[in-house]
Coordinates of C-alpha atoms and ligand atoms in Angstrom, one line a residue:
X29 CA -12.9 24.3 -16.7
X30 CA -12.5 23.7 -12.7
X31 CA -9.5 24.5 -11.0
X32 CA -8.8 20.3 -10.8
X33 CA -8.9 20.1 -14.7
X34 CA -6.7 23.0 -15.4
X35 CA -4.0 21.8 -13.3
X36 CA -4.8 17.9 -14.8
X37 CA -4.1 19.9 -17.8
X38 CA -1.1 21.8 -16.8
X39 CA 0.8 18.7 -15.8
X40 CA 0.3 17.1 -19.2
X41 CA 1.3 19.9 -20.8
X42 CA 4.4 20.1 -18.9
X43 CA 4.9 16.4 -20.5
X44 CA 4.1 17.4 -23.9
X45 CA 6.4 20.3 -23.8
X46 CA 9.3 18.5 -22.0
X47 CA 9.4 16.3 -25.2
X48 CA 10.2 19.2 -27.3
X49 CA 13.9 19.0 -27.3
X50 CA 16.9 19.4 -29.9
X51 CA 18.3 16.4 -28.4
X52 CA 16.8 13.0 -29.0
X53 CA 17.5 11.6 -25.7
X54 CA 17.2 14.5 -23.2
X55 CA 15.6 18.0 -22.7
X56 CA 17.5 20.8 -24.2
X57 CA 16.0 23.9 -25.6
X58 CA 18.4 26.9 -26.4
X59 CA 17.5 30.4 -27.7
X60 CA 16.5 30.0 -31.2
X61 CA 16.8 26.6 -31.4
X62 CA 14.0 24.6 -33.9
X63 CA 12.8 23.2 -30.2
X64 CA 12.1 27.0 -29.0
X65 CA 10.5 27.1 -32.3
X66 CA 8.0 24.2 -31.8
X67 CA 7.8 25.3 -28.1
X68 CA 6.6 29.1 -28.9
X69 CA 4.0 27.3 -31.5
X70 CA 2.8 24.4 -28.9
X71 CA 2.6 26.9 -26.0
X72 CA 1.1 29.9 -28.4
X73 CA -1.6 26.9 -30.0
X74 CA -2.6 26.8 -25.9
X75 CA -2.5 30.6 -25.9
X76 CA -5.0 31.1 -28.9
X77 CA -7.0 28.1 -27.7
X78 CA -7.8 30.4 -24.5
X79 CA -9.0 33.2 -26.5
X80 CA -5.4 34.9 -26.5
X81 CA -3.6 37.4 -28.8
X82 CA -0.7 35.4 -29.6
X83 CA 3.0 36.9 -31.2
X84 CA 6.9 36.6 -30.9
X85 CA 8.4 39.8 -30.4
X86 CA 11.7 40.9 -31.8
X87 CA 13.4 38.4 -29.3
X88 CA 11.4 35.5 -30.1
X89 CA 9.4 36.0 -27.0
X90 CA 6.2 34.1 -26.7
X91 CA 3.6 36.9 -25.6
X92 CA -0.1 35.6 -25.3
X93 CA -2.4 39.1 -24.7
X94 CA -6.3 39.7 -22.8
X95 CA -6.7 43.3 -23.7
X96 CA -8.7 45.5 -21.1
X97 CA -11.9 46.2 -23.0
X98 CA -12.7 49.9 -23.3
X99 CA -9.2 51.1 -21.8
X100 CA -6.8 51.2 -25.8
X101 CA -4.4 53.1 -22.7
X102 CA -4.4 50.4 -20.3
X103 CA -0.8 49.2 -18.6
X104 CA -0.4 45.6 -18.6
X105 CA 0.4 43.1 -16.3
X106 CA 2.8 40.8 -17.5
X107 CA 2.6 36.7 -16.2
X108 CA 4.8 34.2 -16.7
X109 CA 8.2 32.5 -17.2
X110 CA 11.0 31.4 -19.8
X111 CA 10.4 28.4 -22.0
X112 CA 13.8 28.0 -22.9
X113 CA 15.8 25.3 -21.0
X114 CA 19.5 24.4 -20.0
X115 CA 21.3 20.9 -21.0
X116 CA 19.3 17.5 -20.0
X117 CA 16.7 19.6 -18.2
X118 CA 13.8 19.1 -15.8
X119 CA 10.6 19.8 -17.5
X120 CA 8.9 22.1 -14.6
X121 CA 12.0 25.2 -14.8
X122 CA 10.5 27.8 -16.6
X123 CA 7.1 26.4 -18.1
X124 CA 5.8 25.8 -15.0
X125 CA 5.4 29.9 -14.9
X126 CA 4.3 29.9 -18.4
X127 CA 1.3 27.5 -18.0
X128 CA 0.4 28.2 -15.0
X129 CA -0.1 32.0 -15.6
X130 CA -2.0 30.5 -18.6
X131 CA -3.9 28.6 -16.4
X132 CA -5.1 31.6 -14.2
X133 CA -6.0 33.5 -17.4
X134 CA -8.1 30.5 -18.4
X135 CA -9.9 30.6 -14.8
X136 CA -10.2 34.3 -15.1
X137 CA -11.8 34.5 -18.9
X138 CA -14.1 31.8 -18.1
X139 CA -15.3 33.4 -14.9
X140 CA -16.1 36.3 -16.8
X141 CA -13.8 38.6 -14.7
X142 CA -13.2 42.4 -16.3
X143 CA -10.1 43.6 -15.3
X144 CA -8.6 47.1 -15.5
X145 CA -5.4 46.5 -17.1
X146 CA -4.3 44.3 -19.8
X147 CA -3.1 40.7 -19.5
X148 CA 0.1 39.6 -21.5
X149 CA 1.2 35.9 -21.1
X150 CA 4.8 35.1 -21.4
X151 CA 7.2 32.9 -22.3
X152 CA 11.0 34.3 -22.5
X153 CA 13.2 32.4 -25.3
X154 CA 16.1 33.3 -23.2
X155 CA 16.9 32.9 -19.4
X156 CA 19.2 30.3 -18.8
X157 CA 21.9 31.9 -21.0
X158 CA 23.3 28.4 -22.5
X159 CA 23.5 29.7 -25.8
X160 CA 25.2 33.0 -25.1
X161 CA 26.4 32.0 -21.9
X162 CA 24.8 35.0 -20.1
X163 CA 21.5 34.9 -18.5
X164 CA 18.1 36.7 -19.2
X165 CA 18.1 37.7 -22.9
X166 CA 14.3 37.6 -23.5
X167 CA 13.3 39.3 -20.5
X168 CA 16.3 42.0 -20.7
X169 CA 15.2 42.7 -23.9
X170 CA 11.7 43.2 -23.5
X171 CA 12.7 45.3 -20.1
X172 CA 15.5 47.0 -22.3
X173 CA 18.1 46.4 -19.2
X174 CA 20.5 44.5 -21.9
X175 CA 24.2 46.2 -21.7
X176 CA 26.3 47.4 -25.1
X177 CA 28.7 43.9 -23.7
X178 CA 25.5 41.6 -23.6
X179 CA 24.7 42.8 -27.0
X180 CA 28.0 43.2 -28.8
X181 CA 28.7 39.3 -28.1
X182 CA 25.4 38.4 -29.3
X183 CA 24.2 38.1 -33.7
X184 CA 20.4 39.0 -33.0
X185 CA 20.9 43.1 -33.6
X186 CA 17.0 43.4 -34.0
X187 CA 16.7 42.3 -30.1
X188 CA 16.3 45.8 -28.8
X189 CA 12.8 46.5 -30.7
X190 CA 11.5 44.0 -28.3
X191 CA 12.0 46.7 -25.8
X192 CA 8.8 47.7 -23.8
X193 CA 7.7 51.6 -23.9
X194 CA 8.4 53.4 -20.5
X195 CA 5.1 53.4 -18.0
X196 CA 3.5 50.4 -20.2
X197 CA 4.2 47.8 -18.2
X198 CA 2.0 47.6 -14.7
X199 CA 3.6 44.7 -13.0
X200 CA 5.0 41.5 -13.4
X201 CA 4.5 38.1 -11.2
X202 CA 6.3 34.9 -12.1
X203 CA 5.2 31.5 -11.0
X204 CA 8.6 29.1 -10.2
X205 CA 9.9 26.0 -9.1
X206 CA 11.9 26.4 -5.4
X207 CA 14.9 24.9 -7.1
X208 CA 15.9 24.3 -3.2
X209 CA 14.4 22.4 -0.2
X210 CA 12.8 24.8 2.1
X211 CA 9.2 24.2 1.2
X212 CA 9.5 21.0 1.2
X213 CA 11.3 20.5 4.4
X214 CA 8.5 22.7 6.0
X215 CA 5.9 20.7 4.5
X216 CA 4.2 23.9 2.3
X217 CA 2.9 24.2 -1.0
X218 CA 4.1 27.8 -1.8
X219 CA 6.1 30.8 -0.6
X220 CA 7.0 34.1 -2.0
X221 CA 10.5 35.1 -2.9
X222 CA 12.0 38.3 -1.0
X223 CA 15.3 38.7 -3.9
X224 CA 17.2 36.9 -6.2
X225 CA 20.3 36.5 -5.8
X226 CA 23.3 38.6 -8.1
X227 CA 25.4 36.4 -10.0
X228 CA 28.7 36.5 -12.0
X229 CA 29.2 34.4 -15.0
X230 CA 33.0 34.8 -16.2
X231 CA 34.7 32.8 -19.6
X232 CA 38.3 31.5 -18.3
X233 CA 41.1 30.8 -21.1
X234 CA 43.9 29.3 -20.5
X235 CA 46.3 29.1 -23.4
X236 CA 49.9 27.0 -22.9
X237 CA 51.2 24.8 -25.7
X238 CA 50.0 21.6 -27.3
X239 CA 52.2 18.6 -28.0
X240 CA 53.2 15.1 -28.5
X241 CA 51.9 13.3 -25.5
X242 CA 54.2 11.1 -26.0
X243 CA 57.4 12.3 -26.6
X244 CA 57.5 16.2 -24.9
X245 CA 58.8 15.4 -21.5
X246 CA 56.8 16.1 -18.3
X247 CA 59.2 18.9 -17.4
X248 CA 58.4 22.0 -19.4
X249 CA 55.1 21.3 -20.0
X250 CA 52.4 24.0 -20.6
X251 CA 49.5 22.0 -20.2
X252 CA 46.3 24.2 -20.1
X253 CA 44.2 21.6 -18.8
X254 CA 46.7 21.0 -15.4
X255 CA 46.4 24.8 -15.0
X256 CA 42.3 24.5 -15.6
X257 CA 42.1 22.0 -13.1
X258 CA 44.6 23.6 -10.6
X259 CA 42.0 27.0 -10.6
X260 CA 38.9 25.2 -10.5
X261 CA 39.9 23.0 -7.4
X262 CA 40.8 26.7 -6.0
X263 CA 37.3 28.0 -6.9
X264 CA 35.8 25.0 -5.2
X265 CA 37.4 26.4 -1.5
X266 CA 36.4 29.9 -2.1
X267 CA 33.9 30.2 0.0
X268 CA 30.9 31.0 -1.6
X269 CA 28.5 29.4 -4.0
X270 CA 30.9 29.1 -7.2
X271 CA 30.2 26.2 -10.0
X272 CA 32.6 25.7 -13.2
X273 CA 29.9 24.1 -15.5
X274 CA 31.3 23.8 -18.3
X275 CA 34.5 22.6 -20.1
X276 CA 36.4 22.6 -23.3
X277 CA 39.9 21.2 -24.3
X278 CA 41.9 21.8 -27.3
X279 CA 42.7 20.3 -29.8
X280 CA 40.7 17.7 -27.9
X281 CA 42.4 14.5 -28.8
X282 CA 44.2 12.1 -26.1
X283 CA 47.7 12.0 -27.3
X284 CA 47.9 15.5 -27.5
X285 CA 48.6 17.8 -24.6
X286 CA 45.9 20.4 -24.3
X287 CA 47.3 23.6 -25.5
X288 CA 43.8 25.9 -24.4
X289 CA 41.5 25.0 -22.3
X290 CA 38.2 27.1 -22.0
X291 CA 36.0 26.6 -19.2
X292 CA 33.2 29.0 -17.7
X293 CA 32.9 30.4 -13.9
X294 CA 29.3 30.8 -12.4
X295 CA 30.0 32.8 -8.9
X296 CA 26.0 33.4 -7.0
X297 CA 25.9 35.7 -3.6
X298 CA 23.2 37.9 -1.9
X299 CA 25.9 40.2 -1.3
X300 CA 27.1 42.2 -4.2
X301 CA 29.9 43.7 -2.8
X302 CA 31.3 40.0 -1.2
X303 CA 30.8 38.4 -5.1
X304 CA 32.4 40.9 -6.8
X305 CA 35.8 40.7 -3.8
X306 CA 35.6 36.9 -4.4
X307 CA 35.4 37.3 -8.2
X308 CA 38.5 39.5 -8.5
X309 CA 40.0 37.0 -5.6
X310 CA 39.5 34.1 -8.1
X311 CA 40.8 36.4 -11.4
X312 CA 44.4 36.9 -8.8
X313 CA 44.4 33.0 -8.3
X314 CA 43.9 32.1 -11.5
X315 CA 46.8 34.8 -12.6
X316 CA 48.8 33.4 -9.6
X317 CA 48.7 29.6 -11.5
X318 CA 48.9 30.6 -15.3
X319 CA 52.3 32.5 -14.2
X320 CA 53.9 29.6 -12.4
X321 CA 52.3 26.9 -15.2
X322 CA 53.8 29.2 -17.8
X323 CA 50.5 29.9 -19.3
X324 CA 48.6 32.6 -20.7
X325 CA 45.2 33.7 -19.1
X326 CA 42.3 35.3 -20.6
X327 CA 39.4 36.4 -18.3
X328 CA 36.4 37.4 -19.7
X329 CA 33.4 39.0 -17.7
X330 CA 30.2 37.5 -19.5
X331 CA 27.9 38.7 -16.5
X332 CA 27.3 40.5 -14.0
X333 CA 24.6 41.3 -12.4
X334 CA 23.3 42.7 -8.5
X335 CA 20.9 41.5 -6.1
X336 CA 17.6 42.4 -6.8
X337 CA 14.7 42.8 -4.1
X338 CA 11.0 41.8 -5.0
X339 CA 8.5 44.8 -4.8
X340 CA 7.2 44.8 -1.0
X341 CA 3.7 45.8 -1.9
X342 CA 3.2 43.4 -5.3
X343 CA 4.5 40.9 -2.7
X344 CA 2.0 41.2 0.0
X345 CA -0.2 40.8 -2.8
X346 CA 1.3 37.5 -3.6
X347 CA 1.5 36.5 -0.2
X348 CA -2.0 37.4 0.5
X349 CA -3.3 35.4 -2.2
X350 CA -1.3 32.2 -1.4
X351 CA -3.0 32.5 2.5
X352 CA -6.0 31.6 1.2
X353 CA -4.4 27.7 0.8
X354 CA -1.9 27.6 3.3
X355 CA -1.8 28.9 7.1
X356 CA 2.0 30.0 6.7
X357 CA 3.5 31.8 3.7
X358 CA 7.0 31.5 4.1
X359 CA 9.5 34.7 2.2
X360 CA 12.5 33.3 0.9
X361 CA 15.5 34.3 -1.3
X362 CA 16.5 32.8 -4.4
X363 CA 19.5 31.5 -5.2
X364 CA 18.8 31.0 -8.8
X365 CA 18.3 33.9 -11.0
X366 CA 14.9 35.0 -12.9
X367 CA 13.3 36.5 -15.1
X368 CA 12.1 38.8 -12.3
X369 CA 15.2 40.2 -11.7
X370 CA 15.4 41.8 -15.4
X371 CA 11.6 43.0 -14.8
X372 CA 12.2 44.4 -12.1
X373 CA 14.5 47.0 -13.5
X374 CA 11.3 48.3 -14.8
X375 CA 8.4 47.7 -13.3
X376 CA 7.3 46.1 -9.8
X377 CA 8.4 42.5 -10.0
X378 CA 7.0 39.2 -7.2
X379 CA 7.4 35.9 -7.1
X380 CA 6.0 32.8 -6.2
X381 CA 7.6 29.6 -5.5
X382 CA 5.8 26.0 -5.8
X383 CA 7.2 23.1 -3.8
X384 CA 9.7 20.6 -5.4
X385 CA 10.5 17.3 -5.2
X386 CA 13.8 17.1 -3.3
X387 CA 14.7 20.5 -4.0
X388 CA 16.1 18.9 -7.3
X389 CA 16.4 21.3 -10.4
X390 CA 18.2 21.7 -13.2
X391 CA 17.7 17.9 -14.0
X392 CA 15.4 15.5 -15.1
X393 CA 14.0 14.6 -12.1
X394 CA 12.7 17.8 -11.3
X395 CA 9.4 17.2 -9.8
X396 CA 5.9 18.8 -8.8
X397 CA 2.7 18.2 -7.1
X398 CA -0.4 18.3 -9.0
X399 CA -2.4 19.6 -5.9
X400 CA 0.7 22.0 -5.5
X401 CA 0.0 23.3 -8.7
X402 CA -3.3 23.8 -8.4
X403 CA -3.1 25.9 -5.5
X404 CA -0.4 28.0 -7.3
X405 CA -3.0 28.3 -10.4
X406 CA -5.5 29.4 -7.7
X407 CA -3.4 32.1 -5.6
X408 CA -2.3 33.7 -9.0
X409 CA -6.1 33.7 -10.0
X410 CA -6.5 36.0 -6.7
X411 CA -3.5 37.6 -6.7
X412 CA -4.6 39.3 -10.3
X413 CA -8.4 39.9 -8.8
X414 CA -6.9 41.1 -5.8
X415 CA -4.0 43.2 -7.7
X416 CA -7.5 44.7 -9.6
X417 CA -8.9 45.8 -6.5
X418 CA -5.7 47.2 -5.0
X419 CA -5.2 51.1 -6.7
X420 CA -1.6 49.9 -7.6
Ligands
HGY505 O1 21.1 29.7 -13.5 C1 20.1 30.1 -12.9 O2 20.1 30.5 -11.8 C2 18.8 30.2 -13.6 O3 18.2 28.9 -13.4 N1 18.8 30.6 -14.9
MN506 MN1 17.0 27.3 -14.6
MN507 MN1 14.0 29.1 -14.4

């Protein structure tokens, strides 16, 4: 198969598998969901169809394996993405990585290459964190980097025996959509990441009293909602790149005044230190306006987690590969997190992003170029020839 069909083939698999949703009328596939089911069997059908060894580990990780011939003791290399997906998703987040490390293997087996280390194809069942509401589950499993917190709050207690043995893994390179506009404003296919950006993830309660819309006078009111609202226009001013996603009021009727309003808190910065000062800045505001609403607060701490660089040298790799198709290989950071970040707790860790329409992601009108894709099928290939080469 030439490097034309295989991305041909990529893009309509990125239609097929955008289909495969637990929602009729949008794309939405959550950890465990009977989507993620039909996805790891569509995506592990492609694996075995390209000669792979295809299981689900303990965390229904997706895990298509090219075993080094002659080396039982070889490390593997580990390529890919999550399949999962958040709420009325684009269909290139996450399976672009998966297929096109797919693709590469493809290109690869069929050129006959013999490569020193085994090849594992992945597709994590967890990294946008909707179900849980904290992010990488599949890929801090297999890495092992998942805390006692991430686990206590979750019911899969078999996750851990997804963990990888220490020293088995060689590298891992991920394939991802910018999210953002740089490429595109610069008019390039790809670039390499340098970090990804540390991010808090924080559930915010609060709890007043409900009542008879009515007939309880304005005066006296604990209205959990006002008190929601109040906070979140305060985390809109903080000052750095801070979302509330996600809201819930109870008992959820509109007669009734909301007695406990749960919403989350998604705080992103490339400084650690800054974040966590603005986080505990936002825990004192939202204190400040529960005490003079006569509300209670509950602040929970879902996630945390630092700034992680990209391995320099698995990098240059990555960059080297992608100068075969473009003049200019820009680094950039990313301000969405990754799978790569988990990895890299364990093993060198490199990314590469593809152009995007718009810099539009985490909606339905995410968007790729098929001759984008190709070249990102292509500087993968070389990356993993070149990676072969390299005494890493
Ligand atoms: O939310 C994120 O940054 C990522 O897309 N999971
Ligand atoms: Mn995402
Ligand atoms: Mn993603």
């Amino acid at each position: 198969m030439g490097l034309q069909h295989l991305s041909r083939e990529l893009m309509r698999r990125c239609d097929e598998l955008g289909r495969v949703s637990d929602e009729p009328d949008r794309l939405t596939r959550t950890f465990r969901s009977p989507a993620m089911a039909r996805a790891n069997a569509l995506v592990g059908g492609w694996m075995r169809d390209a000669g792979l060894e295809v299981r689900e580990d303990a965390a229904f990780n997706l895990l298509g394996r090219w075993p080094c011939a002659g080396n039982p003791r070889a490390k593997t290399l580990l390529l890919g993405s999550h399949l999962d997906t958040v709420r009325d998703a684009g269909k290139y987040d996450g399976p672009l990585g998966v297929l096109t490390a797919l693709a590469a293997v493809t290109a690869l087996r069929e050129a006959g290459a013999q490569l020193p280390f085994d090849i594992e194809v992945v597709g994590f069942s967890d990294e946008e964190g909707v179900r849980y509401q904290s992010t990488y589950l599949g890929s801090g499993a297999l890495a092992g980097t998942l805390t006692k917190r991430a686990l206590a709050r979750i019911e899969e207690k078999d996750i851990e025996r997804a963990r990888r043995k220490r020293g088995e893994l060689l590298a891992y390179a991920e394939v991802h959509i910018e999210q953002g506009p740089v490429l595109e404003s610069r008019n390039l296919a790809l670039g390499v990441v340098s970090g990804i950006s540390g991010q808090t993830r924080v559930r915010v309660e609060f709890i007043g009293r409900a009542g008879h819309a009515g007939t309880t006078p304005m005066k006296g009111r604990r209205d959990a909602l006002c008190a929601a609202a109040e906070f979140i226009l305060a985390v809109e001013k903080i000052g750095v790149t801070a979302t509330v996603g996600q809201i819930d009021a109870r008992p959820g009727a509109g007669n009734v005044i909301p007695g406990h309003v749960t919403h989350s808190l998604d705080v992103r910065d490339f400084d650690d230190a800054k974040r966590r000062a603005v986080v505990e800045k936002l825990r004192r505001q939202a204190e400040a306006v529960a005490a003079r609403r006569n509300v209670v607060l509950r602040w929970t701490v879902v996630q945390d987690t630092g700034r992680v660089a990209c391995d320099p040298k698995l990098t240059r790799l990555l960059h080297d590969a992608a100068s075969g198709h473009q003049a200019e290989v820009p680094s950039l950071p990313s301000g969405a997190g990754h799978d790569a970040a988990a990895l890299a707790a364990v093993c060198p860790a490199a990314m590469l992003f593809v152009r995007c329409k718009g810099g539009v992601s985490h909606h339905p009108d995410e968007s790729v170029k098929t001759g984008d894709v190709a070249k990102a099928i292509t500087a993968l290939r070389d990356f993993v020839l070149r990676l072969a080469h390299e005494s890493f």
